[in-house]
Coordinates of N, CA and C in Angstrom, one line a residue:
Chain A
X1 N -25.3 4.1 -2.3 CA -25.6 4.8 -1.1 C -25.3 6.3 -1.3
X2 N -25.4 7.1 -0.5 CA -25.3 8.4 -0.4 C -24.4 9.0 0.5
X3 N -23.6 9.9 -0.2 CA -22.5 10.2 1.0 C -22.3 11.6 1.2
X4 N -22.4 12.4 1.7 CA -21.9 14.0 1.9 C -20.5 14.4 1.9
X5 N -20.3 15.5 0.6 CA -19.2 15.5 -0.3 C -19.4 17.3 0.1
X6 N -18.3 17.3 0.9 CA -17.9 18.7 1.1 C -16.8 19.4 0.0
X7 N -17.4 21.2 -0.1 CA -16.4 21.2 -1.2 C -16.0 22.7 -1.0
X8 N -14.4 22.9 -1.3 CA -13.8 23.8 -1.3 C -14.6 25.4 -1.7
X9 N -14.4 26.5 -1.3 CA -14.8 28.0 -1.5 C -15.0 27.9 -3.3
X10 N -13.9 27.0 -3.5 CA -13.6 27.3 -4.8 C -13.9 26.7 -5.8
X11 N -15.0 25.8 -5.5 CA -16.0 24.5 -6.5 C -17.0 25.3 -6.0
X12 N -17.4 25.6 -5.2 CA -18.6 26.0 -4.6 C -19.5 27.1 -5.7
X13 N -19.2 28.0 -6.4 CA -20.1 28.2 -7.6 C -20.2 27.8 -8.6
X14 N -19.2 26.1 -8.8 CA -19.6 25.3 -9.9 C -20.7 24.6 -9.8
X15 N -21.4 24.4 -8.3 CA -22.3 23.5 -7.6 C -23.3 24.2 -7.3
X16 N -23.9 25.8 -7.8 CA -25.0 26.2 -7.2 C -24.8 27.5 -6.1
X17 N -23.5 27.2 -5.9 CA -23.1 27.8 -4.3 C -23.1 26.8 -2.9
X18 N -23.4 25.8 -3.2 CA -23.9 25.0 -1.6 C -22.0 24.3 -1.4
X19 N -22.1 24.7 0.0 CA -20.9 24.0 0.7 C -20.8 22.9 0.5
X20 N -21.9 21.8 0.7 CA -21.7 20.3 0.6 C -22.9 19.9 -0.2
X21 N -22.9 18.7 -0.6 CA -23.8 17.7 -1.3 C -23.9 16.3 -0.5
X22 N -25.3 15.9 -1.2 CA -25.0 14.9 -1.1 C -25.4 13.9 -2.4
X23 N -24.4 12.8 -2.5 CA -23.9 12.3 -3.8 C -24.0 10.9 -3.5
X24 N -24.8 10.3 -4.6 CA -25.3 8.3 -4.6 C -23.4 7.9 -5.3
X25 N -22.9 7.0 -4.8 CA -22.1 6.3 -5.1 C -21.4 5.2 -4.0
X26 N -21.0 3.8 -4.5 CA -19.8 3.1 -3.9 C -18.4 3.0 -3.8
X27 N -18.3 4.1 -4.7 CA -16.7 4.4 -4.5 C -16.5 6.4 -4.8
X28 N -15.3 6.6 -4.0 CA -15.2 8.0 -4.6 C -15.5 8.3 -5.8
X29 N -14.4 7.7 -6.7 CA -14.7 7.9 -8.1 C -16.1 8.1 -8.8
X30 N -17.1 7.2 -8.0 CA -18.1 6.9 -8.6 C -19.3 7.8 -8.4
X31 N -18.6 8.5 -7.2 CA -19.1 10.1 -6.5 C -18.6 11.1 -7.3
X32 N -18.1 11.4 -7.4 CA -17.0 12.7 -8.4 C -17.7 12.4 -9.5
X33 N -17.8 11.0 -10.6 CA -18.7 11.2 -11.9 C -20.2 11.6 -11.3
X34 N -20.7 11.3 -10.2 CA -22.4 11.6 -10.3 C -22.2 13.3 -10.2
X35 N -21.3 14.0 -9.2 CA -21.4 15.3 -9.2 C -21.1 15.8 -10.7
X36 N -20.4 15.2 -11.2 CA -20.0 16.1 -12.5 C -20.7 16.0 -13.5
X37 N -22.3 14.7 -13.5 CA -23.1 15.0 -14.1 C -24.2 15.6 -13.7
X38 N -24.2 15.7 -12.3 CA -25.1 16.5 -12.3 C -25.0 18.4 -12.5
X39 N -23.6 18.4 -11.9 CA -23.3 19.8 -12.2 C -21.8 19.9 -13.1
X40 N -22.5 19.7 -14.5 CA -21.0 19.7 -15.4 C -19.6 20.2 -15.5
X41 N -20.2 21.5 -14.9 CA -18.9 23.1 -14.8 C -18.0 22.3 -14.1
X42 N -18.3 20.9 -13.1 CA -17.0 20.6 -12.4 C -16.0 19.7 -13.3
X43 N -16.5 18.9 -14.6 CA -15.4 18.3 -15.4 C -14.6 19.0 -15.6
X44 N -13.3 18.7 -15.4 CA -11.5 18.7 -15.4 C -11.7 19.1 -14.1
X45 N -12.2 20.2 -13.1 CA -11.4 21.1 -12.1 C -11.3 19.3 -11.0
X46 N -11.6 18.5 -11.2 CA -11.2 17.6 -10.1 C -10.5 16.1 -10.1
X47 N -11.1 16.0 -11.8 CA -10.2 14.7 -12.2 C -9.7 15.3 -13.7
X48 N -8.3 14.8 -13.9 CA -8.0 15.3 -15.0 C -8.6 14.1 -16.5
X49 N -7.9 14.7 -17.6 CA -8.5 14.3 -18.7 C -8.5 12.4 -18.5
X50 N -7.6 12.0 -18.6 CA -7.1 10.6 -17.9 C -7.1 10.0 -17.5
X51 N -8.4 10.7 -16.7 CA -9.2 9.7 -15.1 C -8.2 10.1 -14.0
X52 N -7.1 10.8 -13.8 CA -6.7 10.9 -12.5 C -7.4 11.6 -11.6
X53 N -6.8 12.0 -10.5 CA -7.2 12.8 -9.6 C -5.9 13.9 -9.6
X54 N -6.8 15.3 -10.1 CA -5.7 16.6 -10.7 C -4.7 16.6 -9.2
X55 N -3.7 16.8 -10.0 CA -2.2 17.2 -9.3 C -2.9 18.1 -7.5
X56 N -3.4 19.0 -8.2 CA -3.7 20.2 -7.4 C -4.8 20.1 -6.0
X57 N -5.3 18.7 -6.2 CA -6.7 18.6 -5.1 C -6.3 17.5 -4.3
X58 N -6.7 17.8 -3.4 CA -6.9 16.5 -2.2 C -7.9 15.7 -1.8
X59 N -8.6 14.9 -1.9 CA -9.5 14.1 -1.4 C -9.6 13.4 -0.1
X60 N -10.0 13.8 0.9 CA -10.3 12.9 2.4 C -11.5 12.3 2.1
X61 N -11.2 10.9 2.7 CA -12.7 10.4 2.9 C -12.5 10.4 4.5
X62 N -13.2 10.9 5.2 CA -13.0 10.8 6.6 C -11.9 11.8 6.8
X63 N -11.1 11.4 8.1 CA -9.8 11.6 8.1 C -8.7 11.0 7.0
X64 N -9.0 10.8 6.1 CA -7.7 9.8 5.5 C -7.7 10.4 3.5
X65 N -6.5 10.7 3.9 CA -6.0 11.2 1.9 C -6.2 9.7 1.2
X66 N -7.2 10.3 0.0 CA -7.3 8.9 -0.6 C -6.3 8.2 -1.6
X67 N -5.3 9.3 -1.7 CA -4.1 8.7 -2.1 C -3.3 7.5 -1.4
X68 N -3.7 7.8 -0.2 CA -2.9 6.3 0.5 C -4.0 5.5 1.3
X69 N -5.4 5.1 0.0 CA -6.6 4.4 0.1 C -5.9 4.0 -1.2
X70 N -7.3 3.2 -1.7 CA -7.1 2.8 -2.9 C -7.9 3.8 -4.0
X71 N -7.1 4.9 -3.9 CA -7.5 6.6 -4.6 C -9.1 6.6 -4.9
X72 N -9.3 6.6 -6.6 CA -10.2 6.7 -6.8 C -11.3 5.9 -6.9
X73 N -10.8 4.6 -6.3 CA -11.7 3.2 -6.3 C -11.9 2.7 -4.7
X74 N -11.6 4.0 -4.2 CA -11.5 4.0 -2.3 C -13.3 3.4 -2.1
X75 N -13.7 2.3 -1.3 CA -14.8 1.9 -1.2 C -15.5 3.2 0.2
X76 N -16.4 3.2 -0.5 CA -17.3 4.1 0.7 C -18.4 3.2 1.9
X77 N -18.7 3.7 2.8 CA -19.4 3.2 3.9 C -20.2 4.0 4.2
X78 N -21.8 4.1 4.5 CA -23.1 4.5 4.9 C -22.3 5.7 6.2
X79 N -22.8 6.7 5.7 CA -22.2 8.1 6.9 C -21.0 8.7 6.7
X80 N -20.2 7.9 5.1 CA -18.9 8.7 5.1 C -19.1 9.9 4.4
X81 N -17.8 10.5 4.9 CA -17.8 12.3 4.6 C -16.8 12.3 3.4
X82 N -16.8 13.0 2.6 CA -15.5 13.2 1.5 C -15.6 14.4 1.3
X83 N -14.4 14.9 1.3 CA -13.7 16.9 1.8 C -13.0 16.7 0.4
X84 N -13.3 17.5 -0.7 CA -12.2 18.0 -1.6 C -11.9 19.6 -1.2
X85 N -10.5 19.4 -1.2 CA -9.7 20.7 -0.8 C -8.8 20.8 -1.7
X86 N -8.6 22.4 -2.1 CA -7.4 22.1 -3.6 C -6.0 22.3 -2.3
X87 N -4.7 22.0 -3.0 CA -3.8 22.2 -2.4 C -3.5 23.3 -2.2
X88 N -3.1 23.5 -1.7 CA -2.2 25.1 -1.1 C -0.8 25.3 -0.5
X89 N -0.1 25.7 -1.3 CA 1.4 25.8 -1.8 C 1.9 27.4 -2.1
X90 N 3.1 27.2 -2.4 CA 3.9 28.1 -3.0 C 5.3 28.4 -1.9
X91 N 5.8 29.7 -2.2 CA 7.3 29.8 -1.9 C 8.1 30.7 -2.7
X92 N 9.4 30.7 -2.7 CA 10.1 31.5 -3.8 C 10.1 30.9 -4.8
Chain B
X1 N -9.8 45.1 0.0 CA -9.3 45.1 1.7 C -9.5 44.3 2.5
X2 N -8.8 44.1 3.4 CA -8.9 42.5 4.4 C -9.0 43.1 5.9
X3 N -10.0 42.8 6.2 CA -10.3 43.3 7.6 C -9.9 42.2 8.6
X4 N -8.8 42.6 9.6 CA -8.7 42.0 10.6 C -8.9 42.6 12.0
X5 N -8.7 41.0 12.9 CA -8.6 41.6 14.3 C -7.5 42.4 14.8
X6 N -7.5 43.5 15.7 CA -6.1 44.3 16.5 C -4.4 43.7 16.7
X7 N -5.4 42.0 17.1 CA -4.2 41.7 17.8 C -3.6 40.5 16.5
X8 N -4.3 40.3 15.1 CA -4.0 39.4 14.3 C -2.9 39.2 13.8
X9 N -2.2 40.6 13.5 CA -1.1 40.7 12.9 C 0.4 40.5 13.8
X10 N 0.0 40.9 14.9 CA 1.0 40.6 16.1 C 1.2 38.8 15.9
X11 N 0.1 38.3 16.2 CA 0.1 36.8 16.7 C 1.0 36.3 15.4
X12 N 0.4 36.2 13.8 CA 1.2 35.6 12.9 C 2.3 36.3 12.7
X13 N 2.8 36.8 13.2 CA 4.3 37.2 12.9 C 5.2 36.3 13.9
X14 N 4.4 36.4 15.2 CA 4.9 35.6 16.5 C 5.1 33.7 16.0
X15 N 3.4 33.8 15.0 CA 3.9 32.4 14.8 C 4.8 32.2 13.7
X16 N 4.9 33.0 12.7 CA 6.1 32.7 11.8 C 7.3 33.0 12.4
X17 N 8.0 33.8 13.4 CA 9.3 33.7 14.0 C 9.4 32.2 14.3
X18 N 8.4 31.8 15.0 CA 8.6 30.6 15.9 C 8.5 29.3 14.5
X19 N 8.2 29.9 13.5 CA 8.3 28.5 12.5 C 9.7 28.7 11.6
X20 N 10.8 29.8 12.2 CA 12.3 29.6 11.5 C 13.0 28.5 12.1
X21 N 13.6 28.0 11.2 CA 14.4 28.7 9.6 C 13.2 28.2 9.0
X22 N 12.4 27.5 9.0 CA 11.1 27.3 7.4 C 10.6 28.7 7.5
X23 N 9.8 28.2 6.7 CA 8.7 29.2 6.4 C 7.7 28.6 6.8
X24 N 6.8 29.1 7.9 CA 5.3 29.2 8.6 C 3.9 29.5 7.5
X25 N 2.9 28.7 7.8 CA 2.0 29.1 7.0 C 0.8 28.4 7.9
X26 N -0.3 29.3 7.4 CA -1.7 28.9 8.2 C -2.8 29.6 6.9
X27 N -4.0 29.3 7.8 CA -5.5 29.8 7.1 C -6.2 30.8 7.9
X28 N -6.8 31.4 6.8 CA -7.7 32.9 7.4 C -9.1 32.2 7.3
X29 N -9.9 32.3 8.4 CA -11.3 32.5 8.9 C -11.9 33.2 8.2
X30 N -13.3 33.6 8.3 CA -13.8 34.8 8.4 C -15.6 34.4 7.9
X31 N -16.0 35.7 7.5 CA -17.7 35.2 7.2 C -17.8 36.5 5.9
X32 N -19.2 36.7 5.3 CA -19.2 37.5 4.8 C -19.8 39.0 5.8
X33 N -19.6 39.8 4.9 CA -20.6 40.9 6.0 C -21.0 42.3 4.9
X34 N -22.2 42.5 5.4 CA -22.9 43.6 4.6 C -22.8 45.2 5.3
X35 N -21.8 45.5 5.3 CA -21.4 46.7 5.5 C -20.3 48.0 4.8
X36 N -21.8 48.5 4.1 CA -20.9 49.4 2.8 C -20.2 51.0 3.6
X37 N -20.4 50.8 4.7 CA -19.9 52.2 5.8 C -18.2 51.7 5.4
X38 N -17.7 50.6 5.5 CA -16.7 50.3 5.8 C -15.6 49.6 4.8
X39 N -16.5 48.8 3.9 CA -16.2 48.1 2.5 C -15.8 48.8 1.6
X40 N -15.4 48.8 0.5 CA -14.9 49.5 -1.1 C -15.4 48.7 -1.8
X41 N -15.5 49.0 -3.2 CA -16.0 48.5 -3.9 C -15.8 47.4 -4.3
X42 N -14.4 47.0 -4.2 CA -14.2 45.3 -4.6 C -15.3 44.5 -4.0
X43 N -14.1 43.1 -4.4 CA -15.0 42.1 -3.4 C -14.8 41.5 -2.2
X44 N -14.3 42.5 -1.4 CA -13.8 42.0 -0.5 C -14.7 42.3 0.7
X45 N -15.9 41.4 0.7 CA -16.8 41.6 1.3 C -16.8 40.3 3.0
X46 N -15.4 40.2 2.7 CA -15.6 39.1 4.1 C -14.5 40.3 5.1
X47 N -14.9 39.6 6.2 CA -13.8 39.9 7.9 C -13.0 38.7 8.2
X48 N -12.2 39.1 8.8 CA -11.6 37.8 9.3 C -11.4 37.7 10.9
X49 N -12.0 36.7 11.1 CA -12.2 36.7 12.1 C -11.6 35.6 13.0
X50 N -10.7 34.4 12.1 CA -10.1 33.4 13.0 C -8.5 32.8 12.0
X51 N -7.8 32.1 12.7 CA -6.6 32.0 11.7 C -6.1 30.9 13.0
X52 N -5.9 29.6 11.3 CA -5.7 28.2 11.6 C -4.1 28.4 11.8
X53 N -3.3 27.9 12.6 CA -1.5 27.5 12.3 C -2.2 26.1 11.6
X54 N -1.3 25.8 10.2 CA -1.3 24.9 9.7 C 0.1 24.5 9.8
X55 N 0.7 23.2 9.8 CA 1.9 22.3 9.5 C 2.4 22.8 7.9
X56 N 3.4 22.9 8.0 CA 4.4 23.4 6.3 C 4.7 21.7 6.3
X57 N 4.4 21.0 5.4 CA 5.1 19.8 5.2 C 5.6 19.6 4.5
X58 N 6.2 20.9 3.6 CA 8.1 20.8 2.6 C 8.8 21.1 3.7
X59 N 8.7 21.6 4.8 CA 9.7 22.2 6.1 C 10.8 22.6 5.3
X60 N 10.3 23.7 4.7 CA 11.9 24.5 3.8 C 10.9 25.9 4.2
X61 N 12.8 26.4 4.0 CA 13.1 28.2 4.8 C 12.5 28.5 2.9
X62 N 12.2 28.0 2.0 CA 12.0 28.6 0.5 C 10.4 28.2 0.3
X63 N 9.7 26.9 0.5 CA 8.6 27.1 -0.2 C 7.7 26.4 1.2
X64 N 6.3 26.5 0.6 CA 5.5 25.4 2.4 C 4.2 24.5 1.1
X65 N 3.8 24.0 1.9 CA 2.7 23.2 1.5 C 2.3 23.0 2.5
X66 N 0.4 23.8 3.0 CA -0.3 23.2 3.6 C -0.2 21.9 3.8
X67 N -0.4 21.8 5.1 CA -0.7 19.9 5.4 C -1.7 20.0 5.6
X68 N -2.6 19.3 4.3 CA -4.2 19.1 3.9 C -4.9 18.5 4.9
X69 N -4.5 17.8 5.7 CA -5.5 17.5 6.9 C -5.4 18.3 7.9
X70 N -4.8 19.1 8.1 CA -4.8 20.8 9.2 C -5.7 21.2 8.2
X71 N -5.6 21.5 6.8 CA -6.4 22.1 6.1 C -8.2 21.5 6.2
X72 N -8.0 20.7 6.1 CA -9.2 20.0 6.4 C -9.9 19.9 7.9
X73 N -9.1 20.1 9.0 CA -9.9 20.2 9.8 C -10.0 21.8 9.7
X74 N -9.2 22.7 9.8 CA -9.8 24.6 10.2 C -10.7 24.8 8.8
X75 N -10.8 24.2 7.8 CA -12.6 24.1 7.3 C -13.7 23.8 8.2
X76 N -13.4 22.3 8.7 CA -14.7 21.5 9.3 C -15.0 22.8 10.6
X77 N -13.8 23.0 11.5 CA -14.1 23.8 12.3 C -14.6 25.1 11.8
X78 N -13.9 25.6 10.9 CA -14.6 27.5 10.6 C -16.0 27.0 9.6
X79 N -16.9 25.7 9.5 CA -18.0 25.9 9.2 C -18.7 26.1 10.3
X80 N -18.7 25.0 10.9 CA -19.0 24.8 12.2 C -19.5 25.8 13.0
X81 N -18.4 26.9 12.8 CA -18.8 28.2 13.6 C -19.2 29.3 12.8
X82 N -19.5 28.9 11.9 CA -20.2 29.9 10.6 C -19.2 30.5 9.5
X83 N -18.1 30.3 9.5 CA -17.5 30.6 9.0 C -16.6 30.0 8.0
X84 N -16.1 30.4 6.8 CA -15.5 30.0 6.2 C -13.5 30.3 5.6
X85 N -13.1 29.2 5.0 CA -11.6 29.6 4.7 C -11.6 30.7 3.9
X86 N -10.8 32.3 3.8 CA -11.2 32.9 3.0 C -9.9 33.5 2.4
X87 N -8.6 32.7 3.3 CA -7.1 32.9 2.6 C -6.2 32.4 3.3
X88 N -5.2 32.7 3.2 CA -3.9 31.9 3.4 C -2.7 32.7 3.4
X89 N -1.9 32.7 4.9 CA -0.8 33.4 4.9 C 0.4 32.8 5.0
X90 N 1.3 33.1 4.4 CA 2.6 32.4 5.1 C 3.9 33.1 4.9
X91 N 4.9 33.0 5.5 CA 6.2 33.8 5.8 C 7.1 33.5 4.7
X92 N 7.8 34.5 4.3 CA 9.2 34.8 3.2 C 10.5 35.3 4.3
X93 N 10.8 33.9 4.5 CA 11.7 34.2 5.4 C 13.2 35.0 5.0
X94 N 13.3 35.0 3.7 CA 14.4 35.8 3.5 C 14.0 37.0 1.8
X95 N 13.0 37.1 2.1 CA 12.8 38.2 0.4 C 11.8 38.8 0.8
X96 N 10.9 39.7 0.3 CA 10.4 40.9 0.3 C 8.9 40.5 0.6
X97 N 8.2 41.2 1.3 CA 6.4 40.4 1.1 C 5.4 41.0 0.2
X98 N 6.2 39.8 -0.9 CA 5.2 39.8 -2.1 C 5.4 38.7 -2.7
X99 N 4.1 38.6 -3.6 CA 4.0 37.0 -3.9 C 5.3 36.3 -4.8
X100 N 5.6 35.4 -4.8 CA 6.7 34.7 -6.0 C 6.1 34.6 -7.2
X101 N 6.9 34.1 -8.2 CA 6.1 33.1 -9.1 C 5.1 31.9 -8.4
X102 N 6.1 31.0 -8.0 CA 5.5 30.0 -7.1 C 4.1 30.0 -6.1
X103 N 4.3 31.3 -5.6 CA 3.0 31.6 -4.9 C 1.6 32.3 -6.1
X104 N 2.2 32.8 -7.3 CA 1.0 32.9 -8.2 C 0.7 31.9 -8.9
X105 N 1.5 31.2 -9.2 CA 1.1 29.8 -10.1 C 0.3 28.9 -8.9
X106 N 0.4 29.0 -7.9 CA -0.6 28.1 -7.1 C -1.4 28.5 -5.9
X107 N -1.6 29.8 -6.6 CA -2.9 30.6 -5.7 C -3.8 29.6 -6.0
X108 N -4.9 28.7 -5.5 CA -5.5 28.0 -5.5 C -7.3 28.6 -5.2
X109 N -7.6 30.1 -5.0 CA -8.6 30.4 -4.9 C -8.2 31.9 -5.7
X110 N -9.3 32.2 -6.5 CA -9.3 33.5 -7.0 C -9.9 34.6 -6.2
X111 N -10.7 33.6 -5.0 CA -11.6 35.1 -4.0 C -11.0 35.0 -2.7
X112 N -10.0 34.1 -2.3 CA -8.8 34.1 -1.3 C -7.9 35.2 -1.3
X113 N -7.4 35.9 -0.1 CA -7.0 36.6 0.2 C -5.7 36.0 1.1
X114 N -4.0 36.8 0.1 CA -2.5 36.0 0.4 C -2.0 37.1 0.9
X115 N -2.2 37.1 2.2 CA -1.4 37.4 3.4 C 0.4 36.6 3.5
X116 N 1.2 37.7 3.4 CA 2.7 37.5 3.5 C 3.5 38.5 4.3
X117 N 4.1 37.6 5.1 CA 4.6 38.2 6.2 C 6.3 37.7 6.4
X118 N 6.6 39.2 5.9 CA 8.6 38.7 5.3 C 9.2 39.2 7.1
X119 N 10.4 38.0 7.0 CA 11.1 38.1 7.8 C 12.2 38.4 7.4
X120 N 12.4 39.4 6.3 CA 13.6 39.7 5.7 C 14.5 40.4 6.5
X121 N 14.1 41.7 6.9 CA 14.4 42.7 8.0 C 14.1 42.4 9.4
X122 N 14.6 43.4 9.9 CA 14.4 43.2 11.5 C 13.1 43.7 12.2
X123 N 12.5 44.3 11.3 CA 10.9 44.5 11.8 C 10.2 44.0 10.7
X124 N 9.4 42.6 11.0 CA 8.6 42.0 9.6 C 7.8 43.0 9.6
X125 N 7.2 42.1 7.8 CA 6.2 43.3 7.3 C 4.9 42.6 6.7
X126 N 4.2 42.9 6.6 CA 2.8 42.0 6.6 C 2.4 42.7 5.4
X127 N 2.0 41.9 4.3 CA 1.4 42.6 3.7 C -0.2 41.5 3.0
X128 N -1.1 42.2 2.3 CA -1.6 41.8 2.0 C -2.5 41.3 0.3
X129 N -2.8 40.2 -0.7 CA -2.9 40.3 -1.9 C -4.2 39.8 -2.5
X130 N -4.4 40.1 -3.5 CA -5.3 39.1 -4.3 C -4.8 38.6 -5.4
X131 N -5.1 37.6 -5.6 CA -4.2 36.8 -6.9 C -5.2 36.4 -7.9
X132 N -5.9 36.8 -8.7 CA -6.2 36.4 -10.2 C -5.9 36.4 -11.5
X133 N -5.9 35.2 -12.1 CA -5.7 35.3 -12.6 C -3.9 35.6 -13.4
X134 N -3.5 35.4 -12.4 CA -2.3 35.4 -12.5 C -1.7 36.6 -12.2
X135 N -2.5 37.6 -11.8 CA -2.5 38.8 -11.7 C -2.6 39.2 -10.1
X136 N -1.6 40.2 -9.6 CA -1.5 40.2 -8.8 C -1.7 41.6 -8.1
X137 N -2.7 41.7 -7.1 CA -2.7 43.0 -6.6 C -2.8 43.5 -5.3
X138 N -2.4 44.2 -4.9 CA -1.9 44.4 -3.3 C -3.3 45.0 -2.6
X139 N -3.2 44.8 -1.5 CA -5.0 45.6 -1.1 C -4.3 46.3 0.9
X140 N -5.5 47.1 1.0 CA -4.9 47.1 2.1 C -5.4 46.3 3.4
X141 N -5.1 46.5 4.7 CA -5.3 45.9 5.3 C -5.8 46.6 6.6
X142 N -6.8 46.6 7.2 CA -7.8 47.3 8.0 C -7.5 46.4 9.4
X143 N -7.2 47.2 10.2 CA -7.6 46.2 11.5 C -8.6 47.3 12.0
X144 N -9.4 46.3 12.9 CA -10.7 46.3 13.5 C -11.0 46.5 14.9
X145 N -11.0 47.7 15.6 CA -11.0 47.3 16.8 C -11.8 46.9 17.7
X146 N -13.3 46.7 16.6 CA -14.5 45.6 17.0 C -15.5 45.2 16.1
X147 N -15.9 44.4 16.3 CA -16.8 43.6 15.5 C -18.2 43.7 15.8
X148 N -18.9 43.8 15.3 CA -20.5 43.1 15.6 C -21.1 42.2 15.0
X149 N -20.2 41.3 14.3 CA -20.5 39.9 13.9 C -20.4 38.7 15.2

């Protein structure tokens, strides 16, 4: 199925320039590999070498961090939205 | 250069008092705009024209961390209204307003614009940065006392 994959300022000229996509997959994971073959520049900036999901980004599907889904194997549903946002931090 | 509204700098100061002892942090709005009367050469080709309060969810007076779903909604909203996230400010409640290590090692956008606002002293001070590359450089900061966007 196809899902619209919104994406931070800062993927956004690894992708063409476009704000969001839309991406065939059943699971996150399986969305993140279609974008990264279709637009290569994004391999590492989203999953690290490992298969994780890098330290530094967030994934919503909906309202909800897919960290406390079942991450990168989170099942998708016809109309879901998925927001990667890098984190935003710092301090002294 | 970072173009804001009159009254911008007033409000985030107002909201970082009101987020001691932590440290307060939010997101900058804005859009782009083609206006070389007013612009310099960089790239600092956006305005800013809205600013999210986000949730600090280390709630420490030393470091903050966006809370990604505040983050995630003042995106969905600043597309919505044409606009996009274009930086991020937040308070140094006891040291100088300039970036840390910590705040360069996780500048998280190279074309974002790091608004810091120290409550070191008794009159804060706002200042404004670009972070690439590890590299850090101060810009100034323009308030606007109208828009035609």
């Amino acid at each position: 199925m196809s899902v619209e994959v919104r994406l931070p300022t800062l993927l956004r000229p690894h992708v063409g320039g476009n704000s969001s996509l839309e991406v065939e997959g059943n699971t996150v994971g399986q969305v993140i590999d279609q974008m990264v073959s279709i637009y290569p520049d994004l391999e590492g900036q989203i999953i690290t070498p490992n298969g994780d999901l890098h330290k530094f980004i967030n994934i919503y599907l909906n309202d909800d961090d897919i960290r406390y889904l079942d991450k990168l194997d989170t099942k998708l549903n016809a109309g879901d939205t998925i927001s990667i946002l890098p984190a935003v931090a710092g301090g002294l | 250069m970072l173009l804001l509204p009159p009254n911008f700098t007033k409000e985030i100061i107002a909201y970082c008092l009101d987020g001691l002892p932590n440290e307060a942090c939010g997101l900058l709005a804005g859009k782009q705009v083609d206006n070389k009367a007013i612009l310099e050469e960089d790239d600092s080709s956006e305005i800013t024209l809205h600013w999210y309060p986000t949730r600090n969810d280390a709630a420490s007076a030393k470091v903050y961390t966006v809370n990604p779903l505040d983050y995630m909604k003042a995106d969905r909203d600043a597309e919505s209204k044409g606009m996009q996230i274009i930086g991020v400010f937040h308070s140094h409640t006891h040291t100088d307003p300039y970036p840390s290590p910590t705040d360069v090692a996780q500048a998280p956008d190279p074309n974002w614009h790091y608004v810091l606002v120290s409550l070191k002293y008794e009159i804060a001070a706002v200042r404004s940065y670009r972070i690439k590359e590890g590299k850090i450089s101060e810009e100034i900061i323009v308030s606007q006392n109208s828009y035609n966007y």
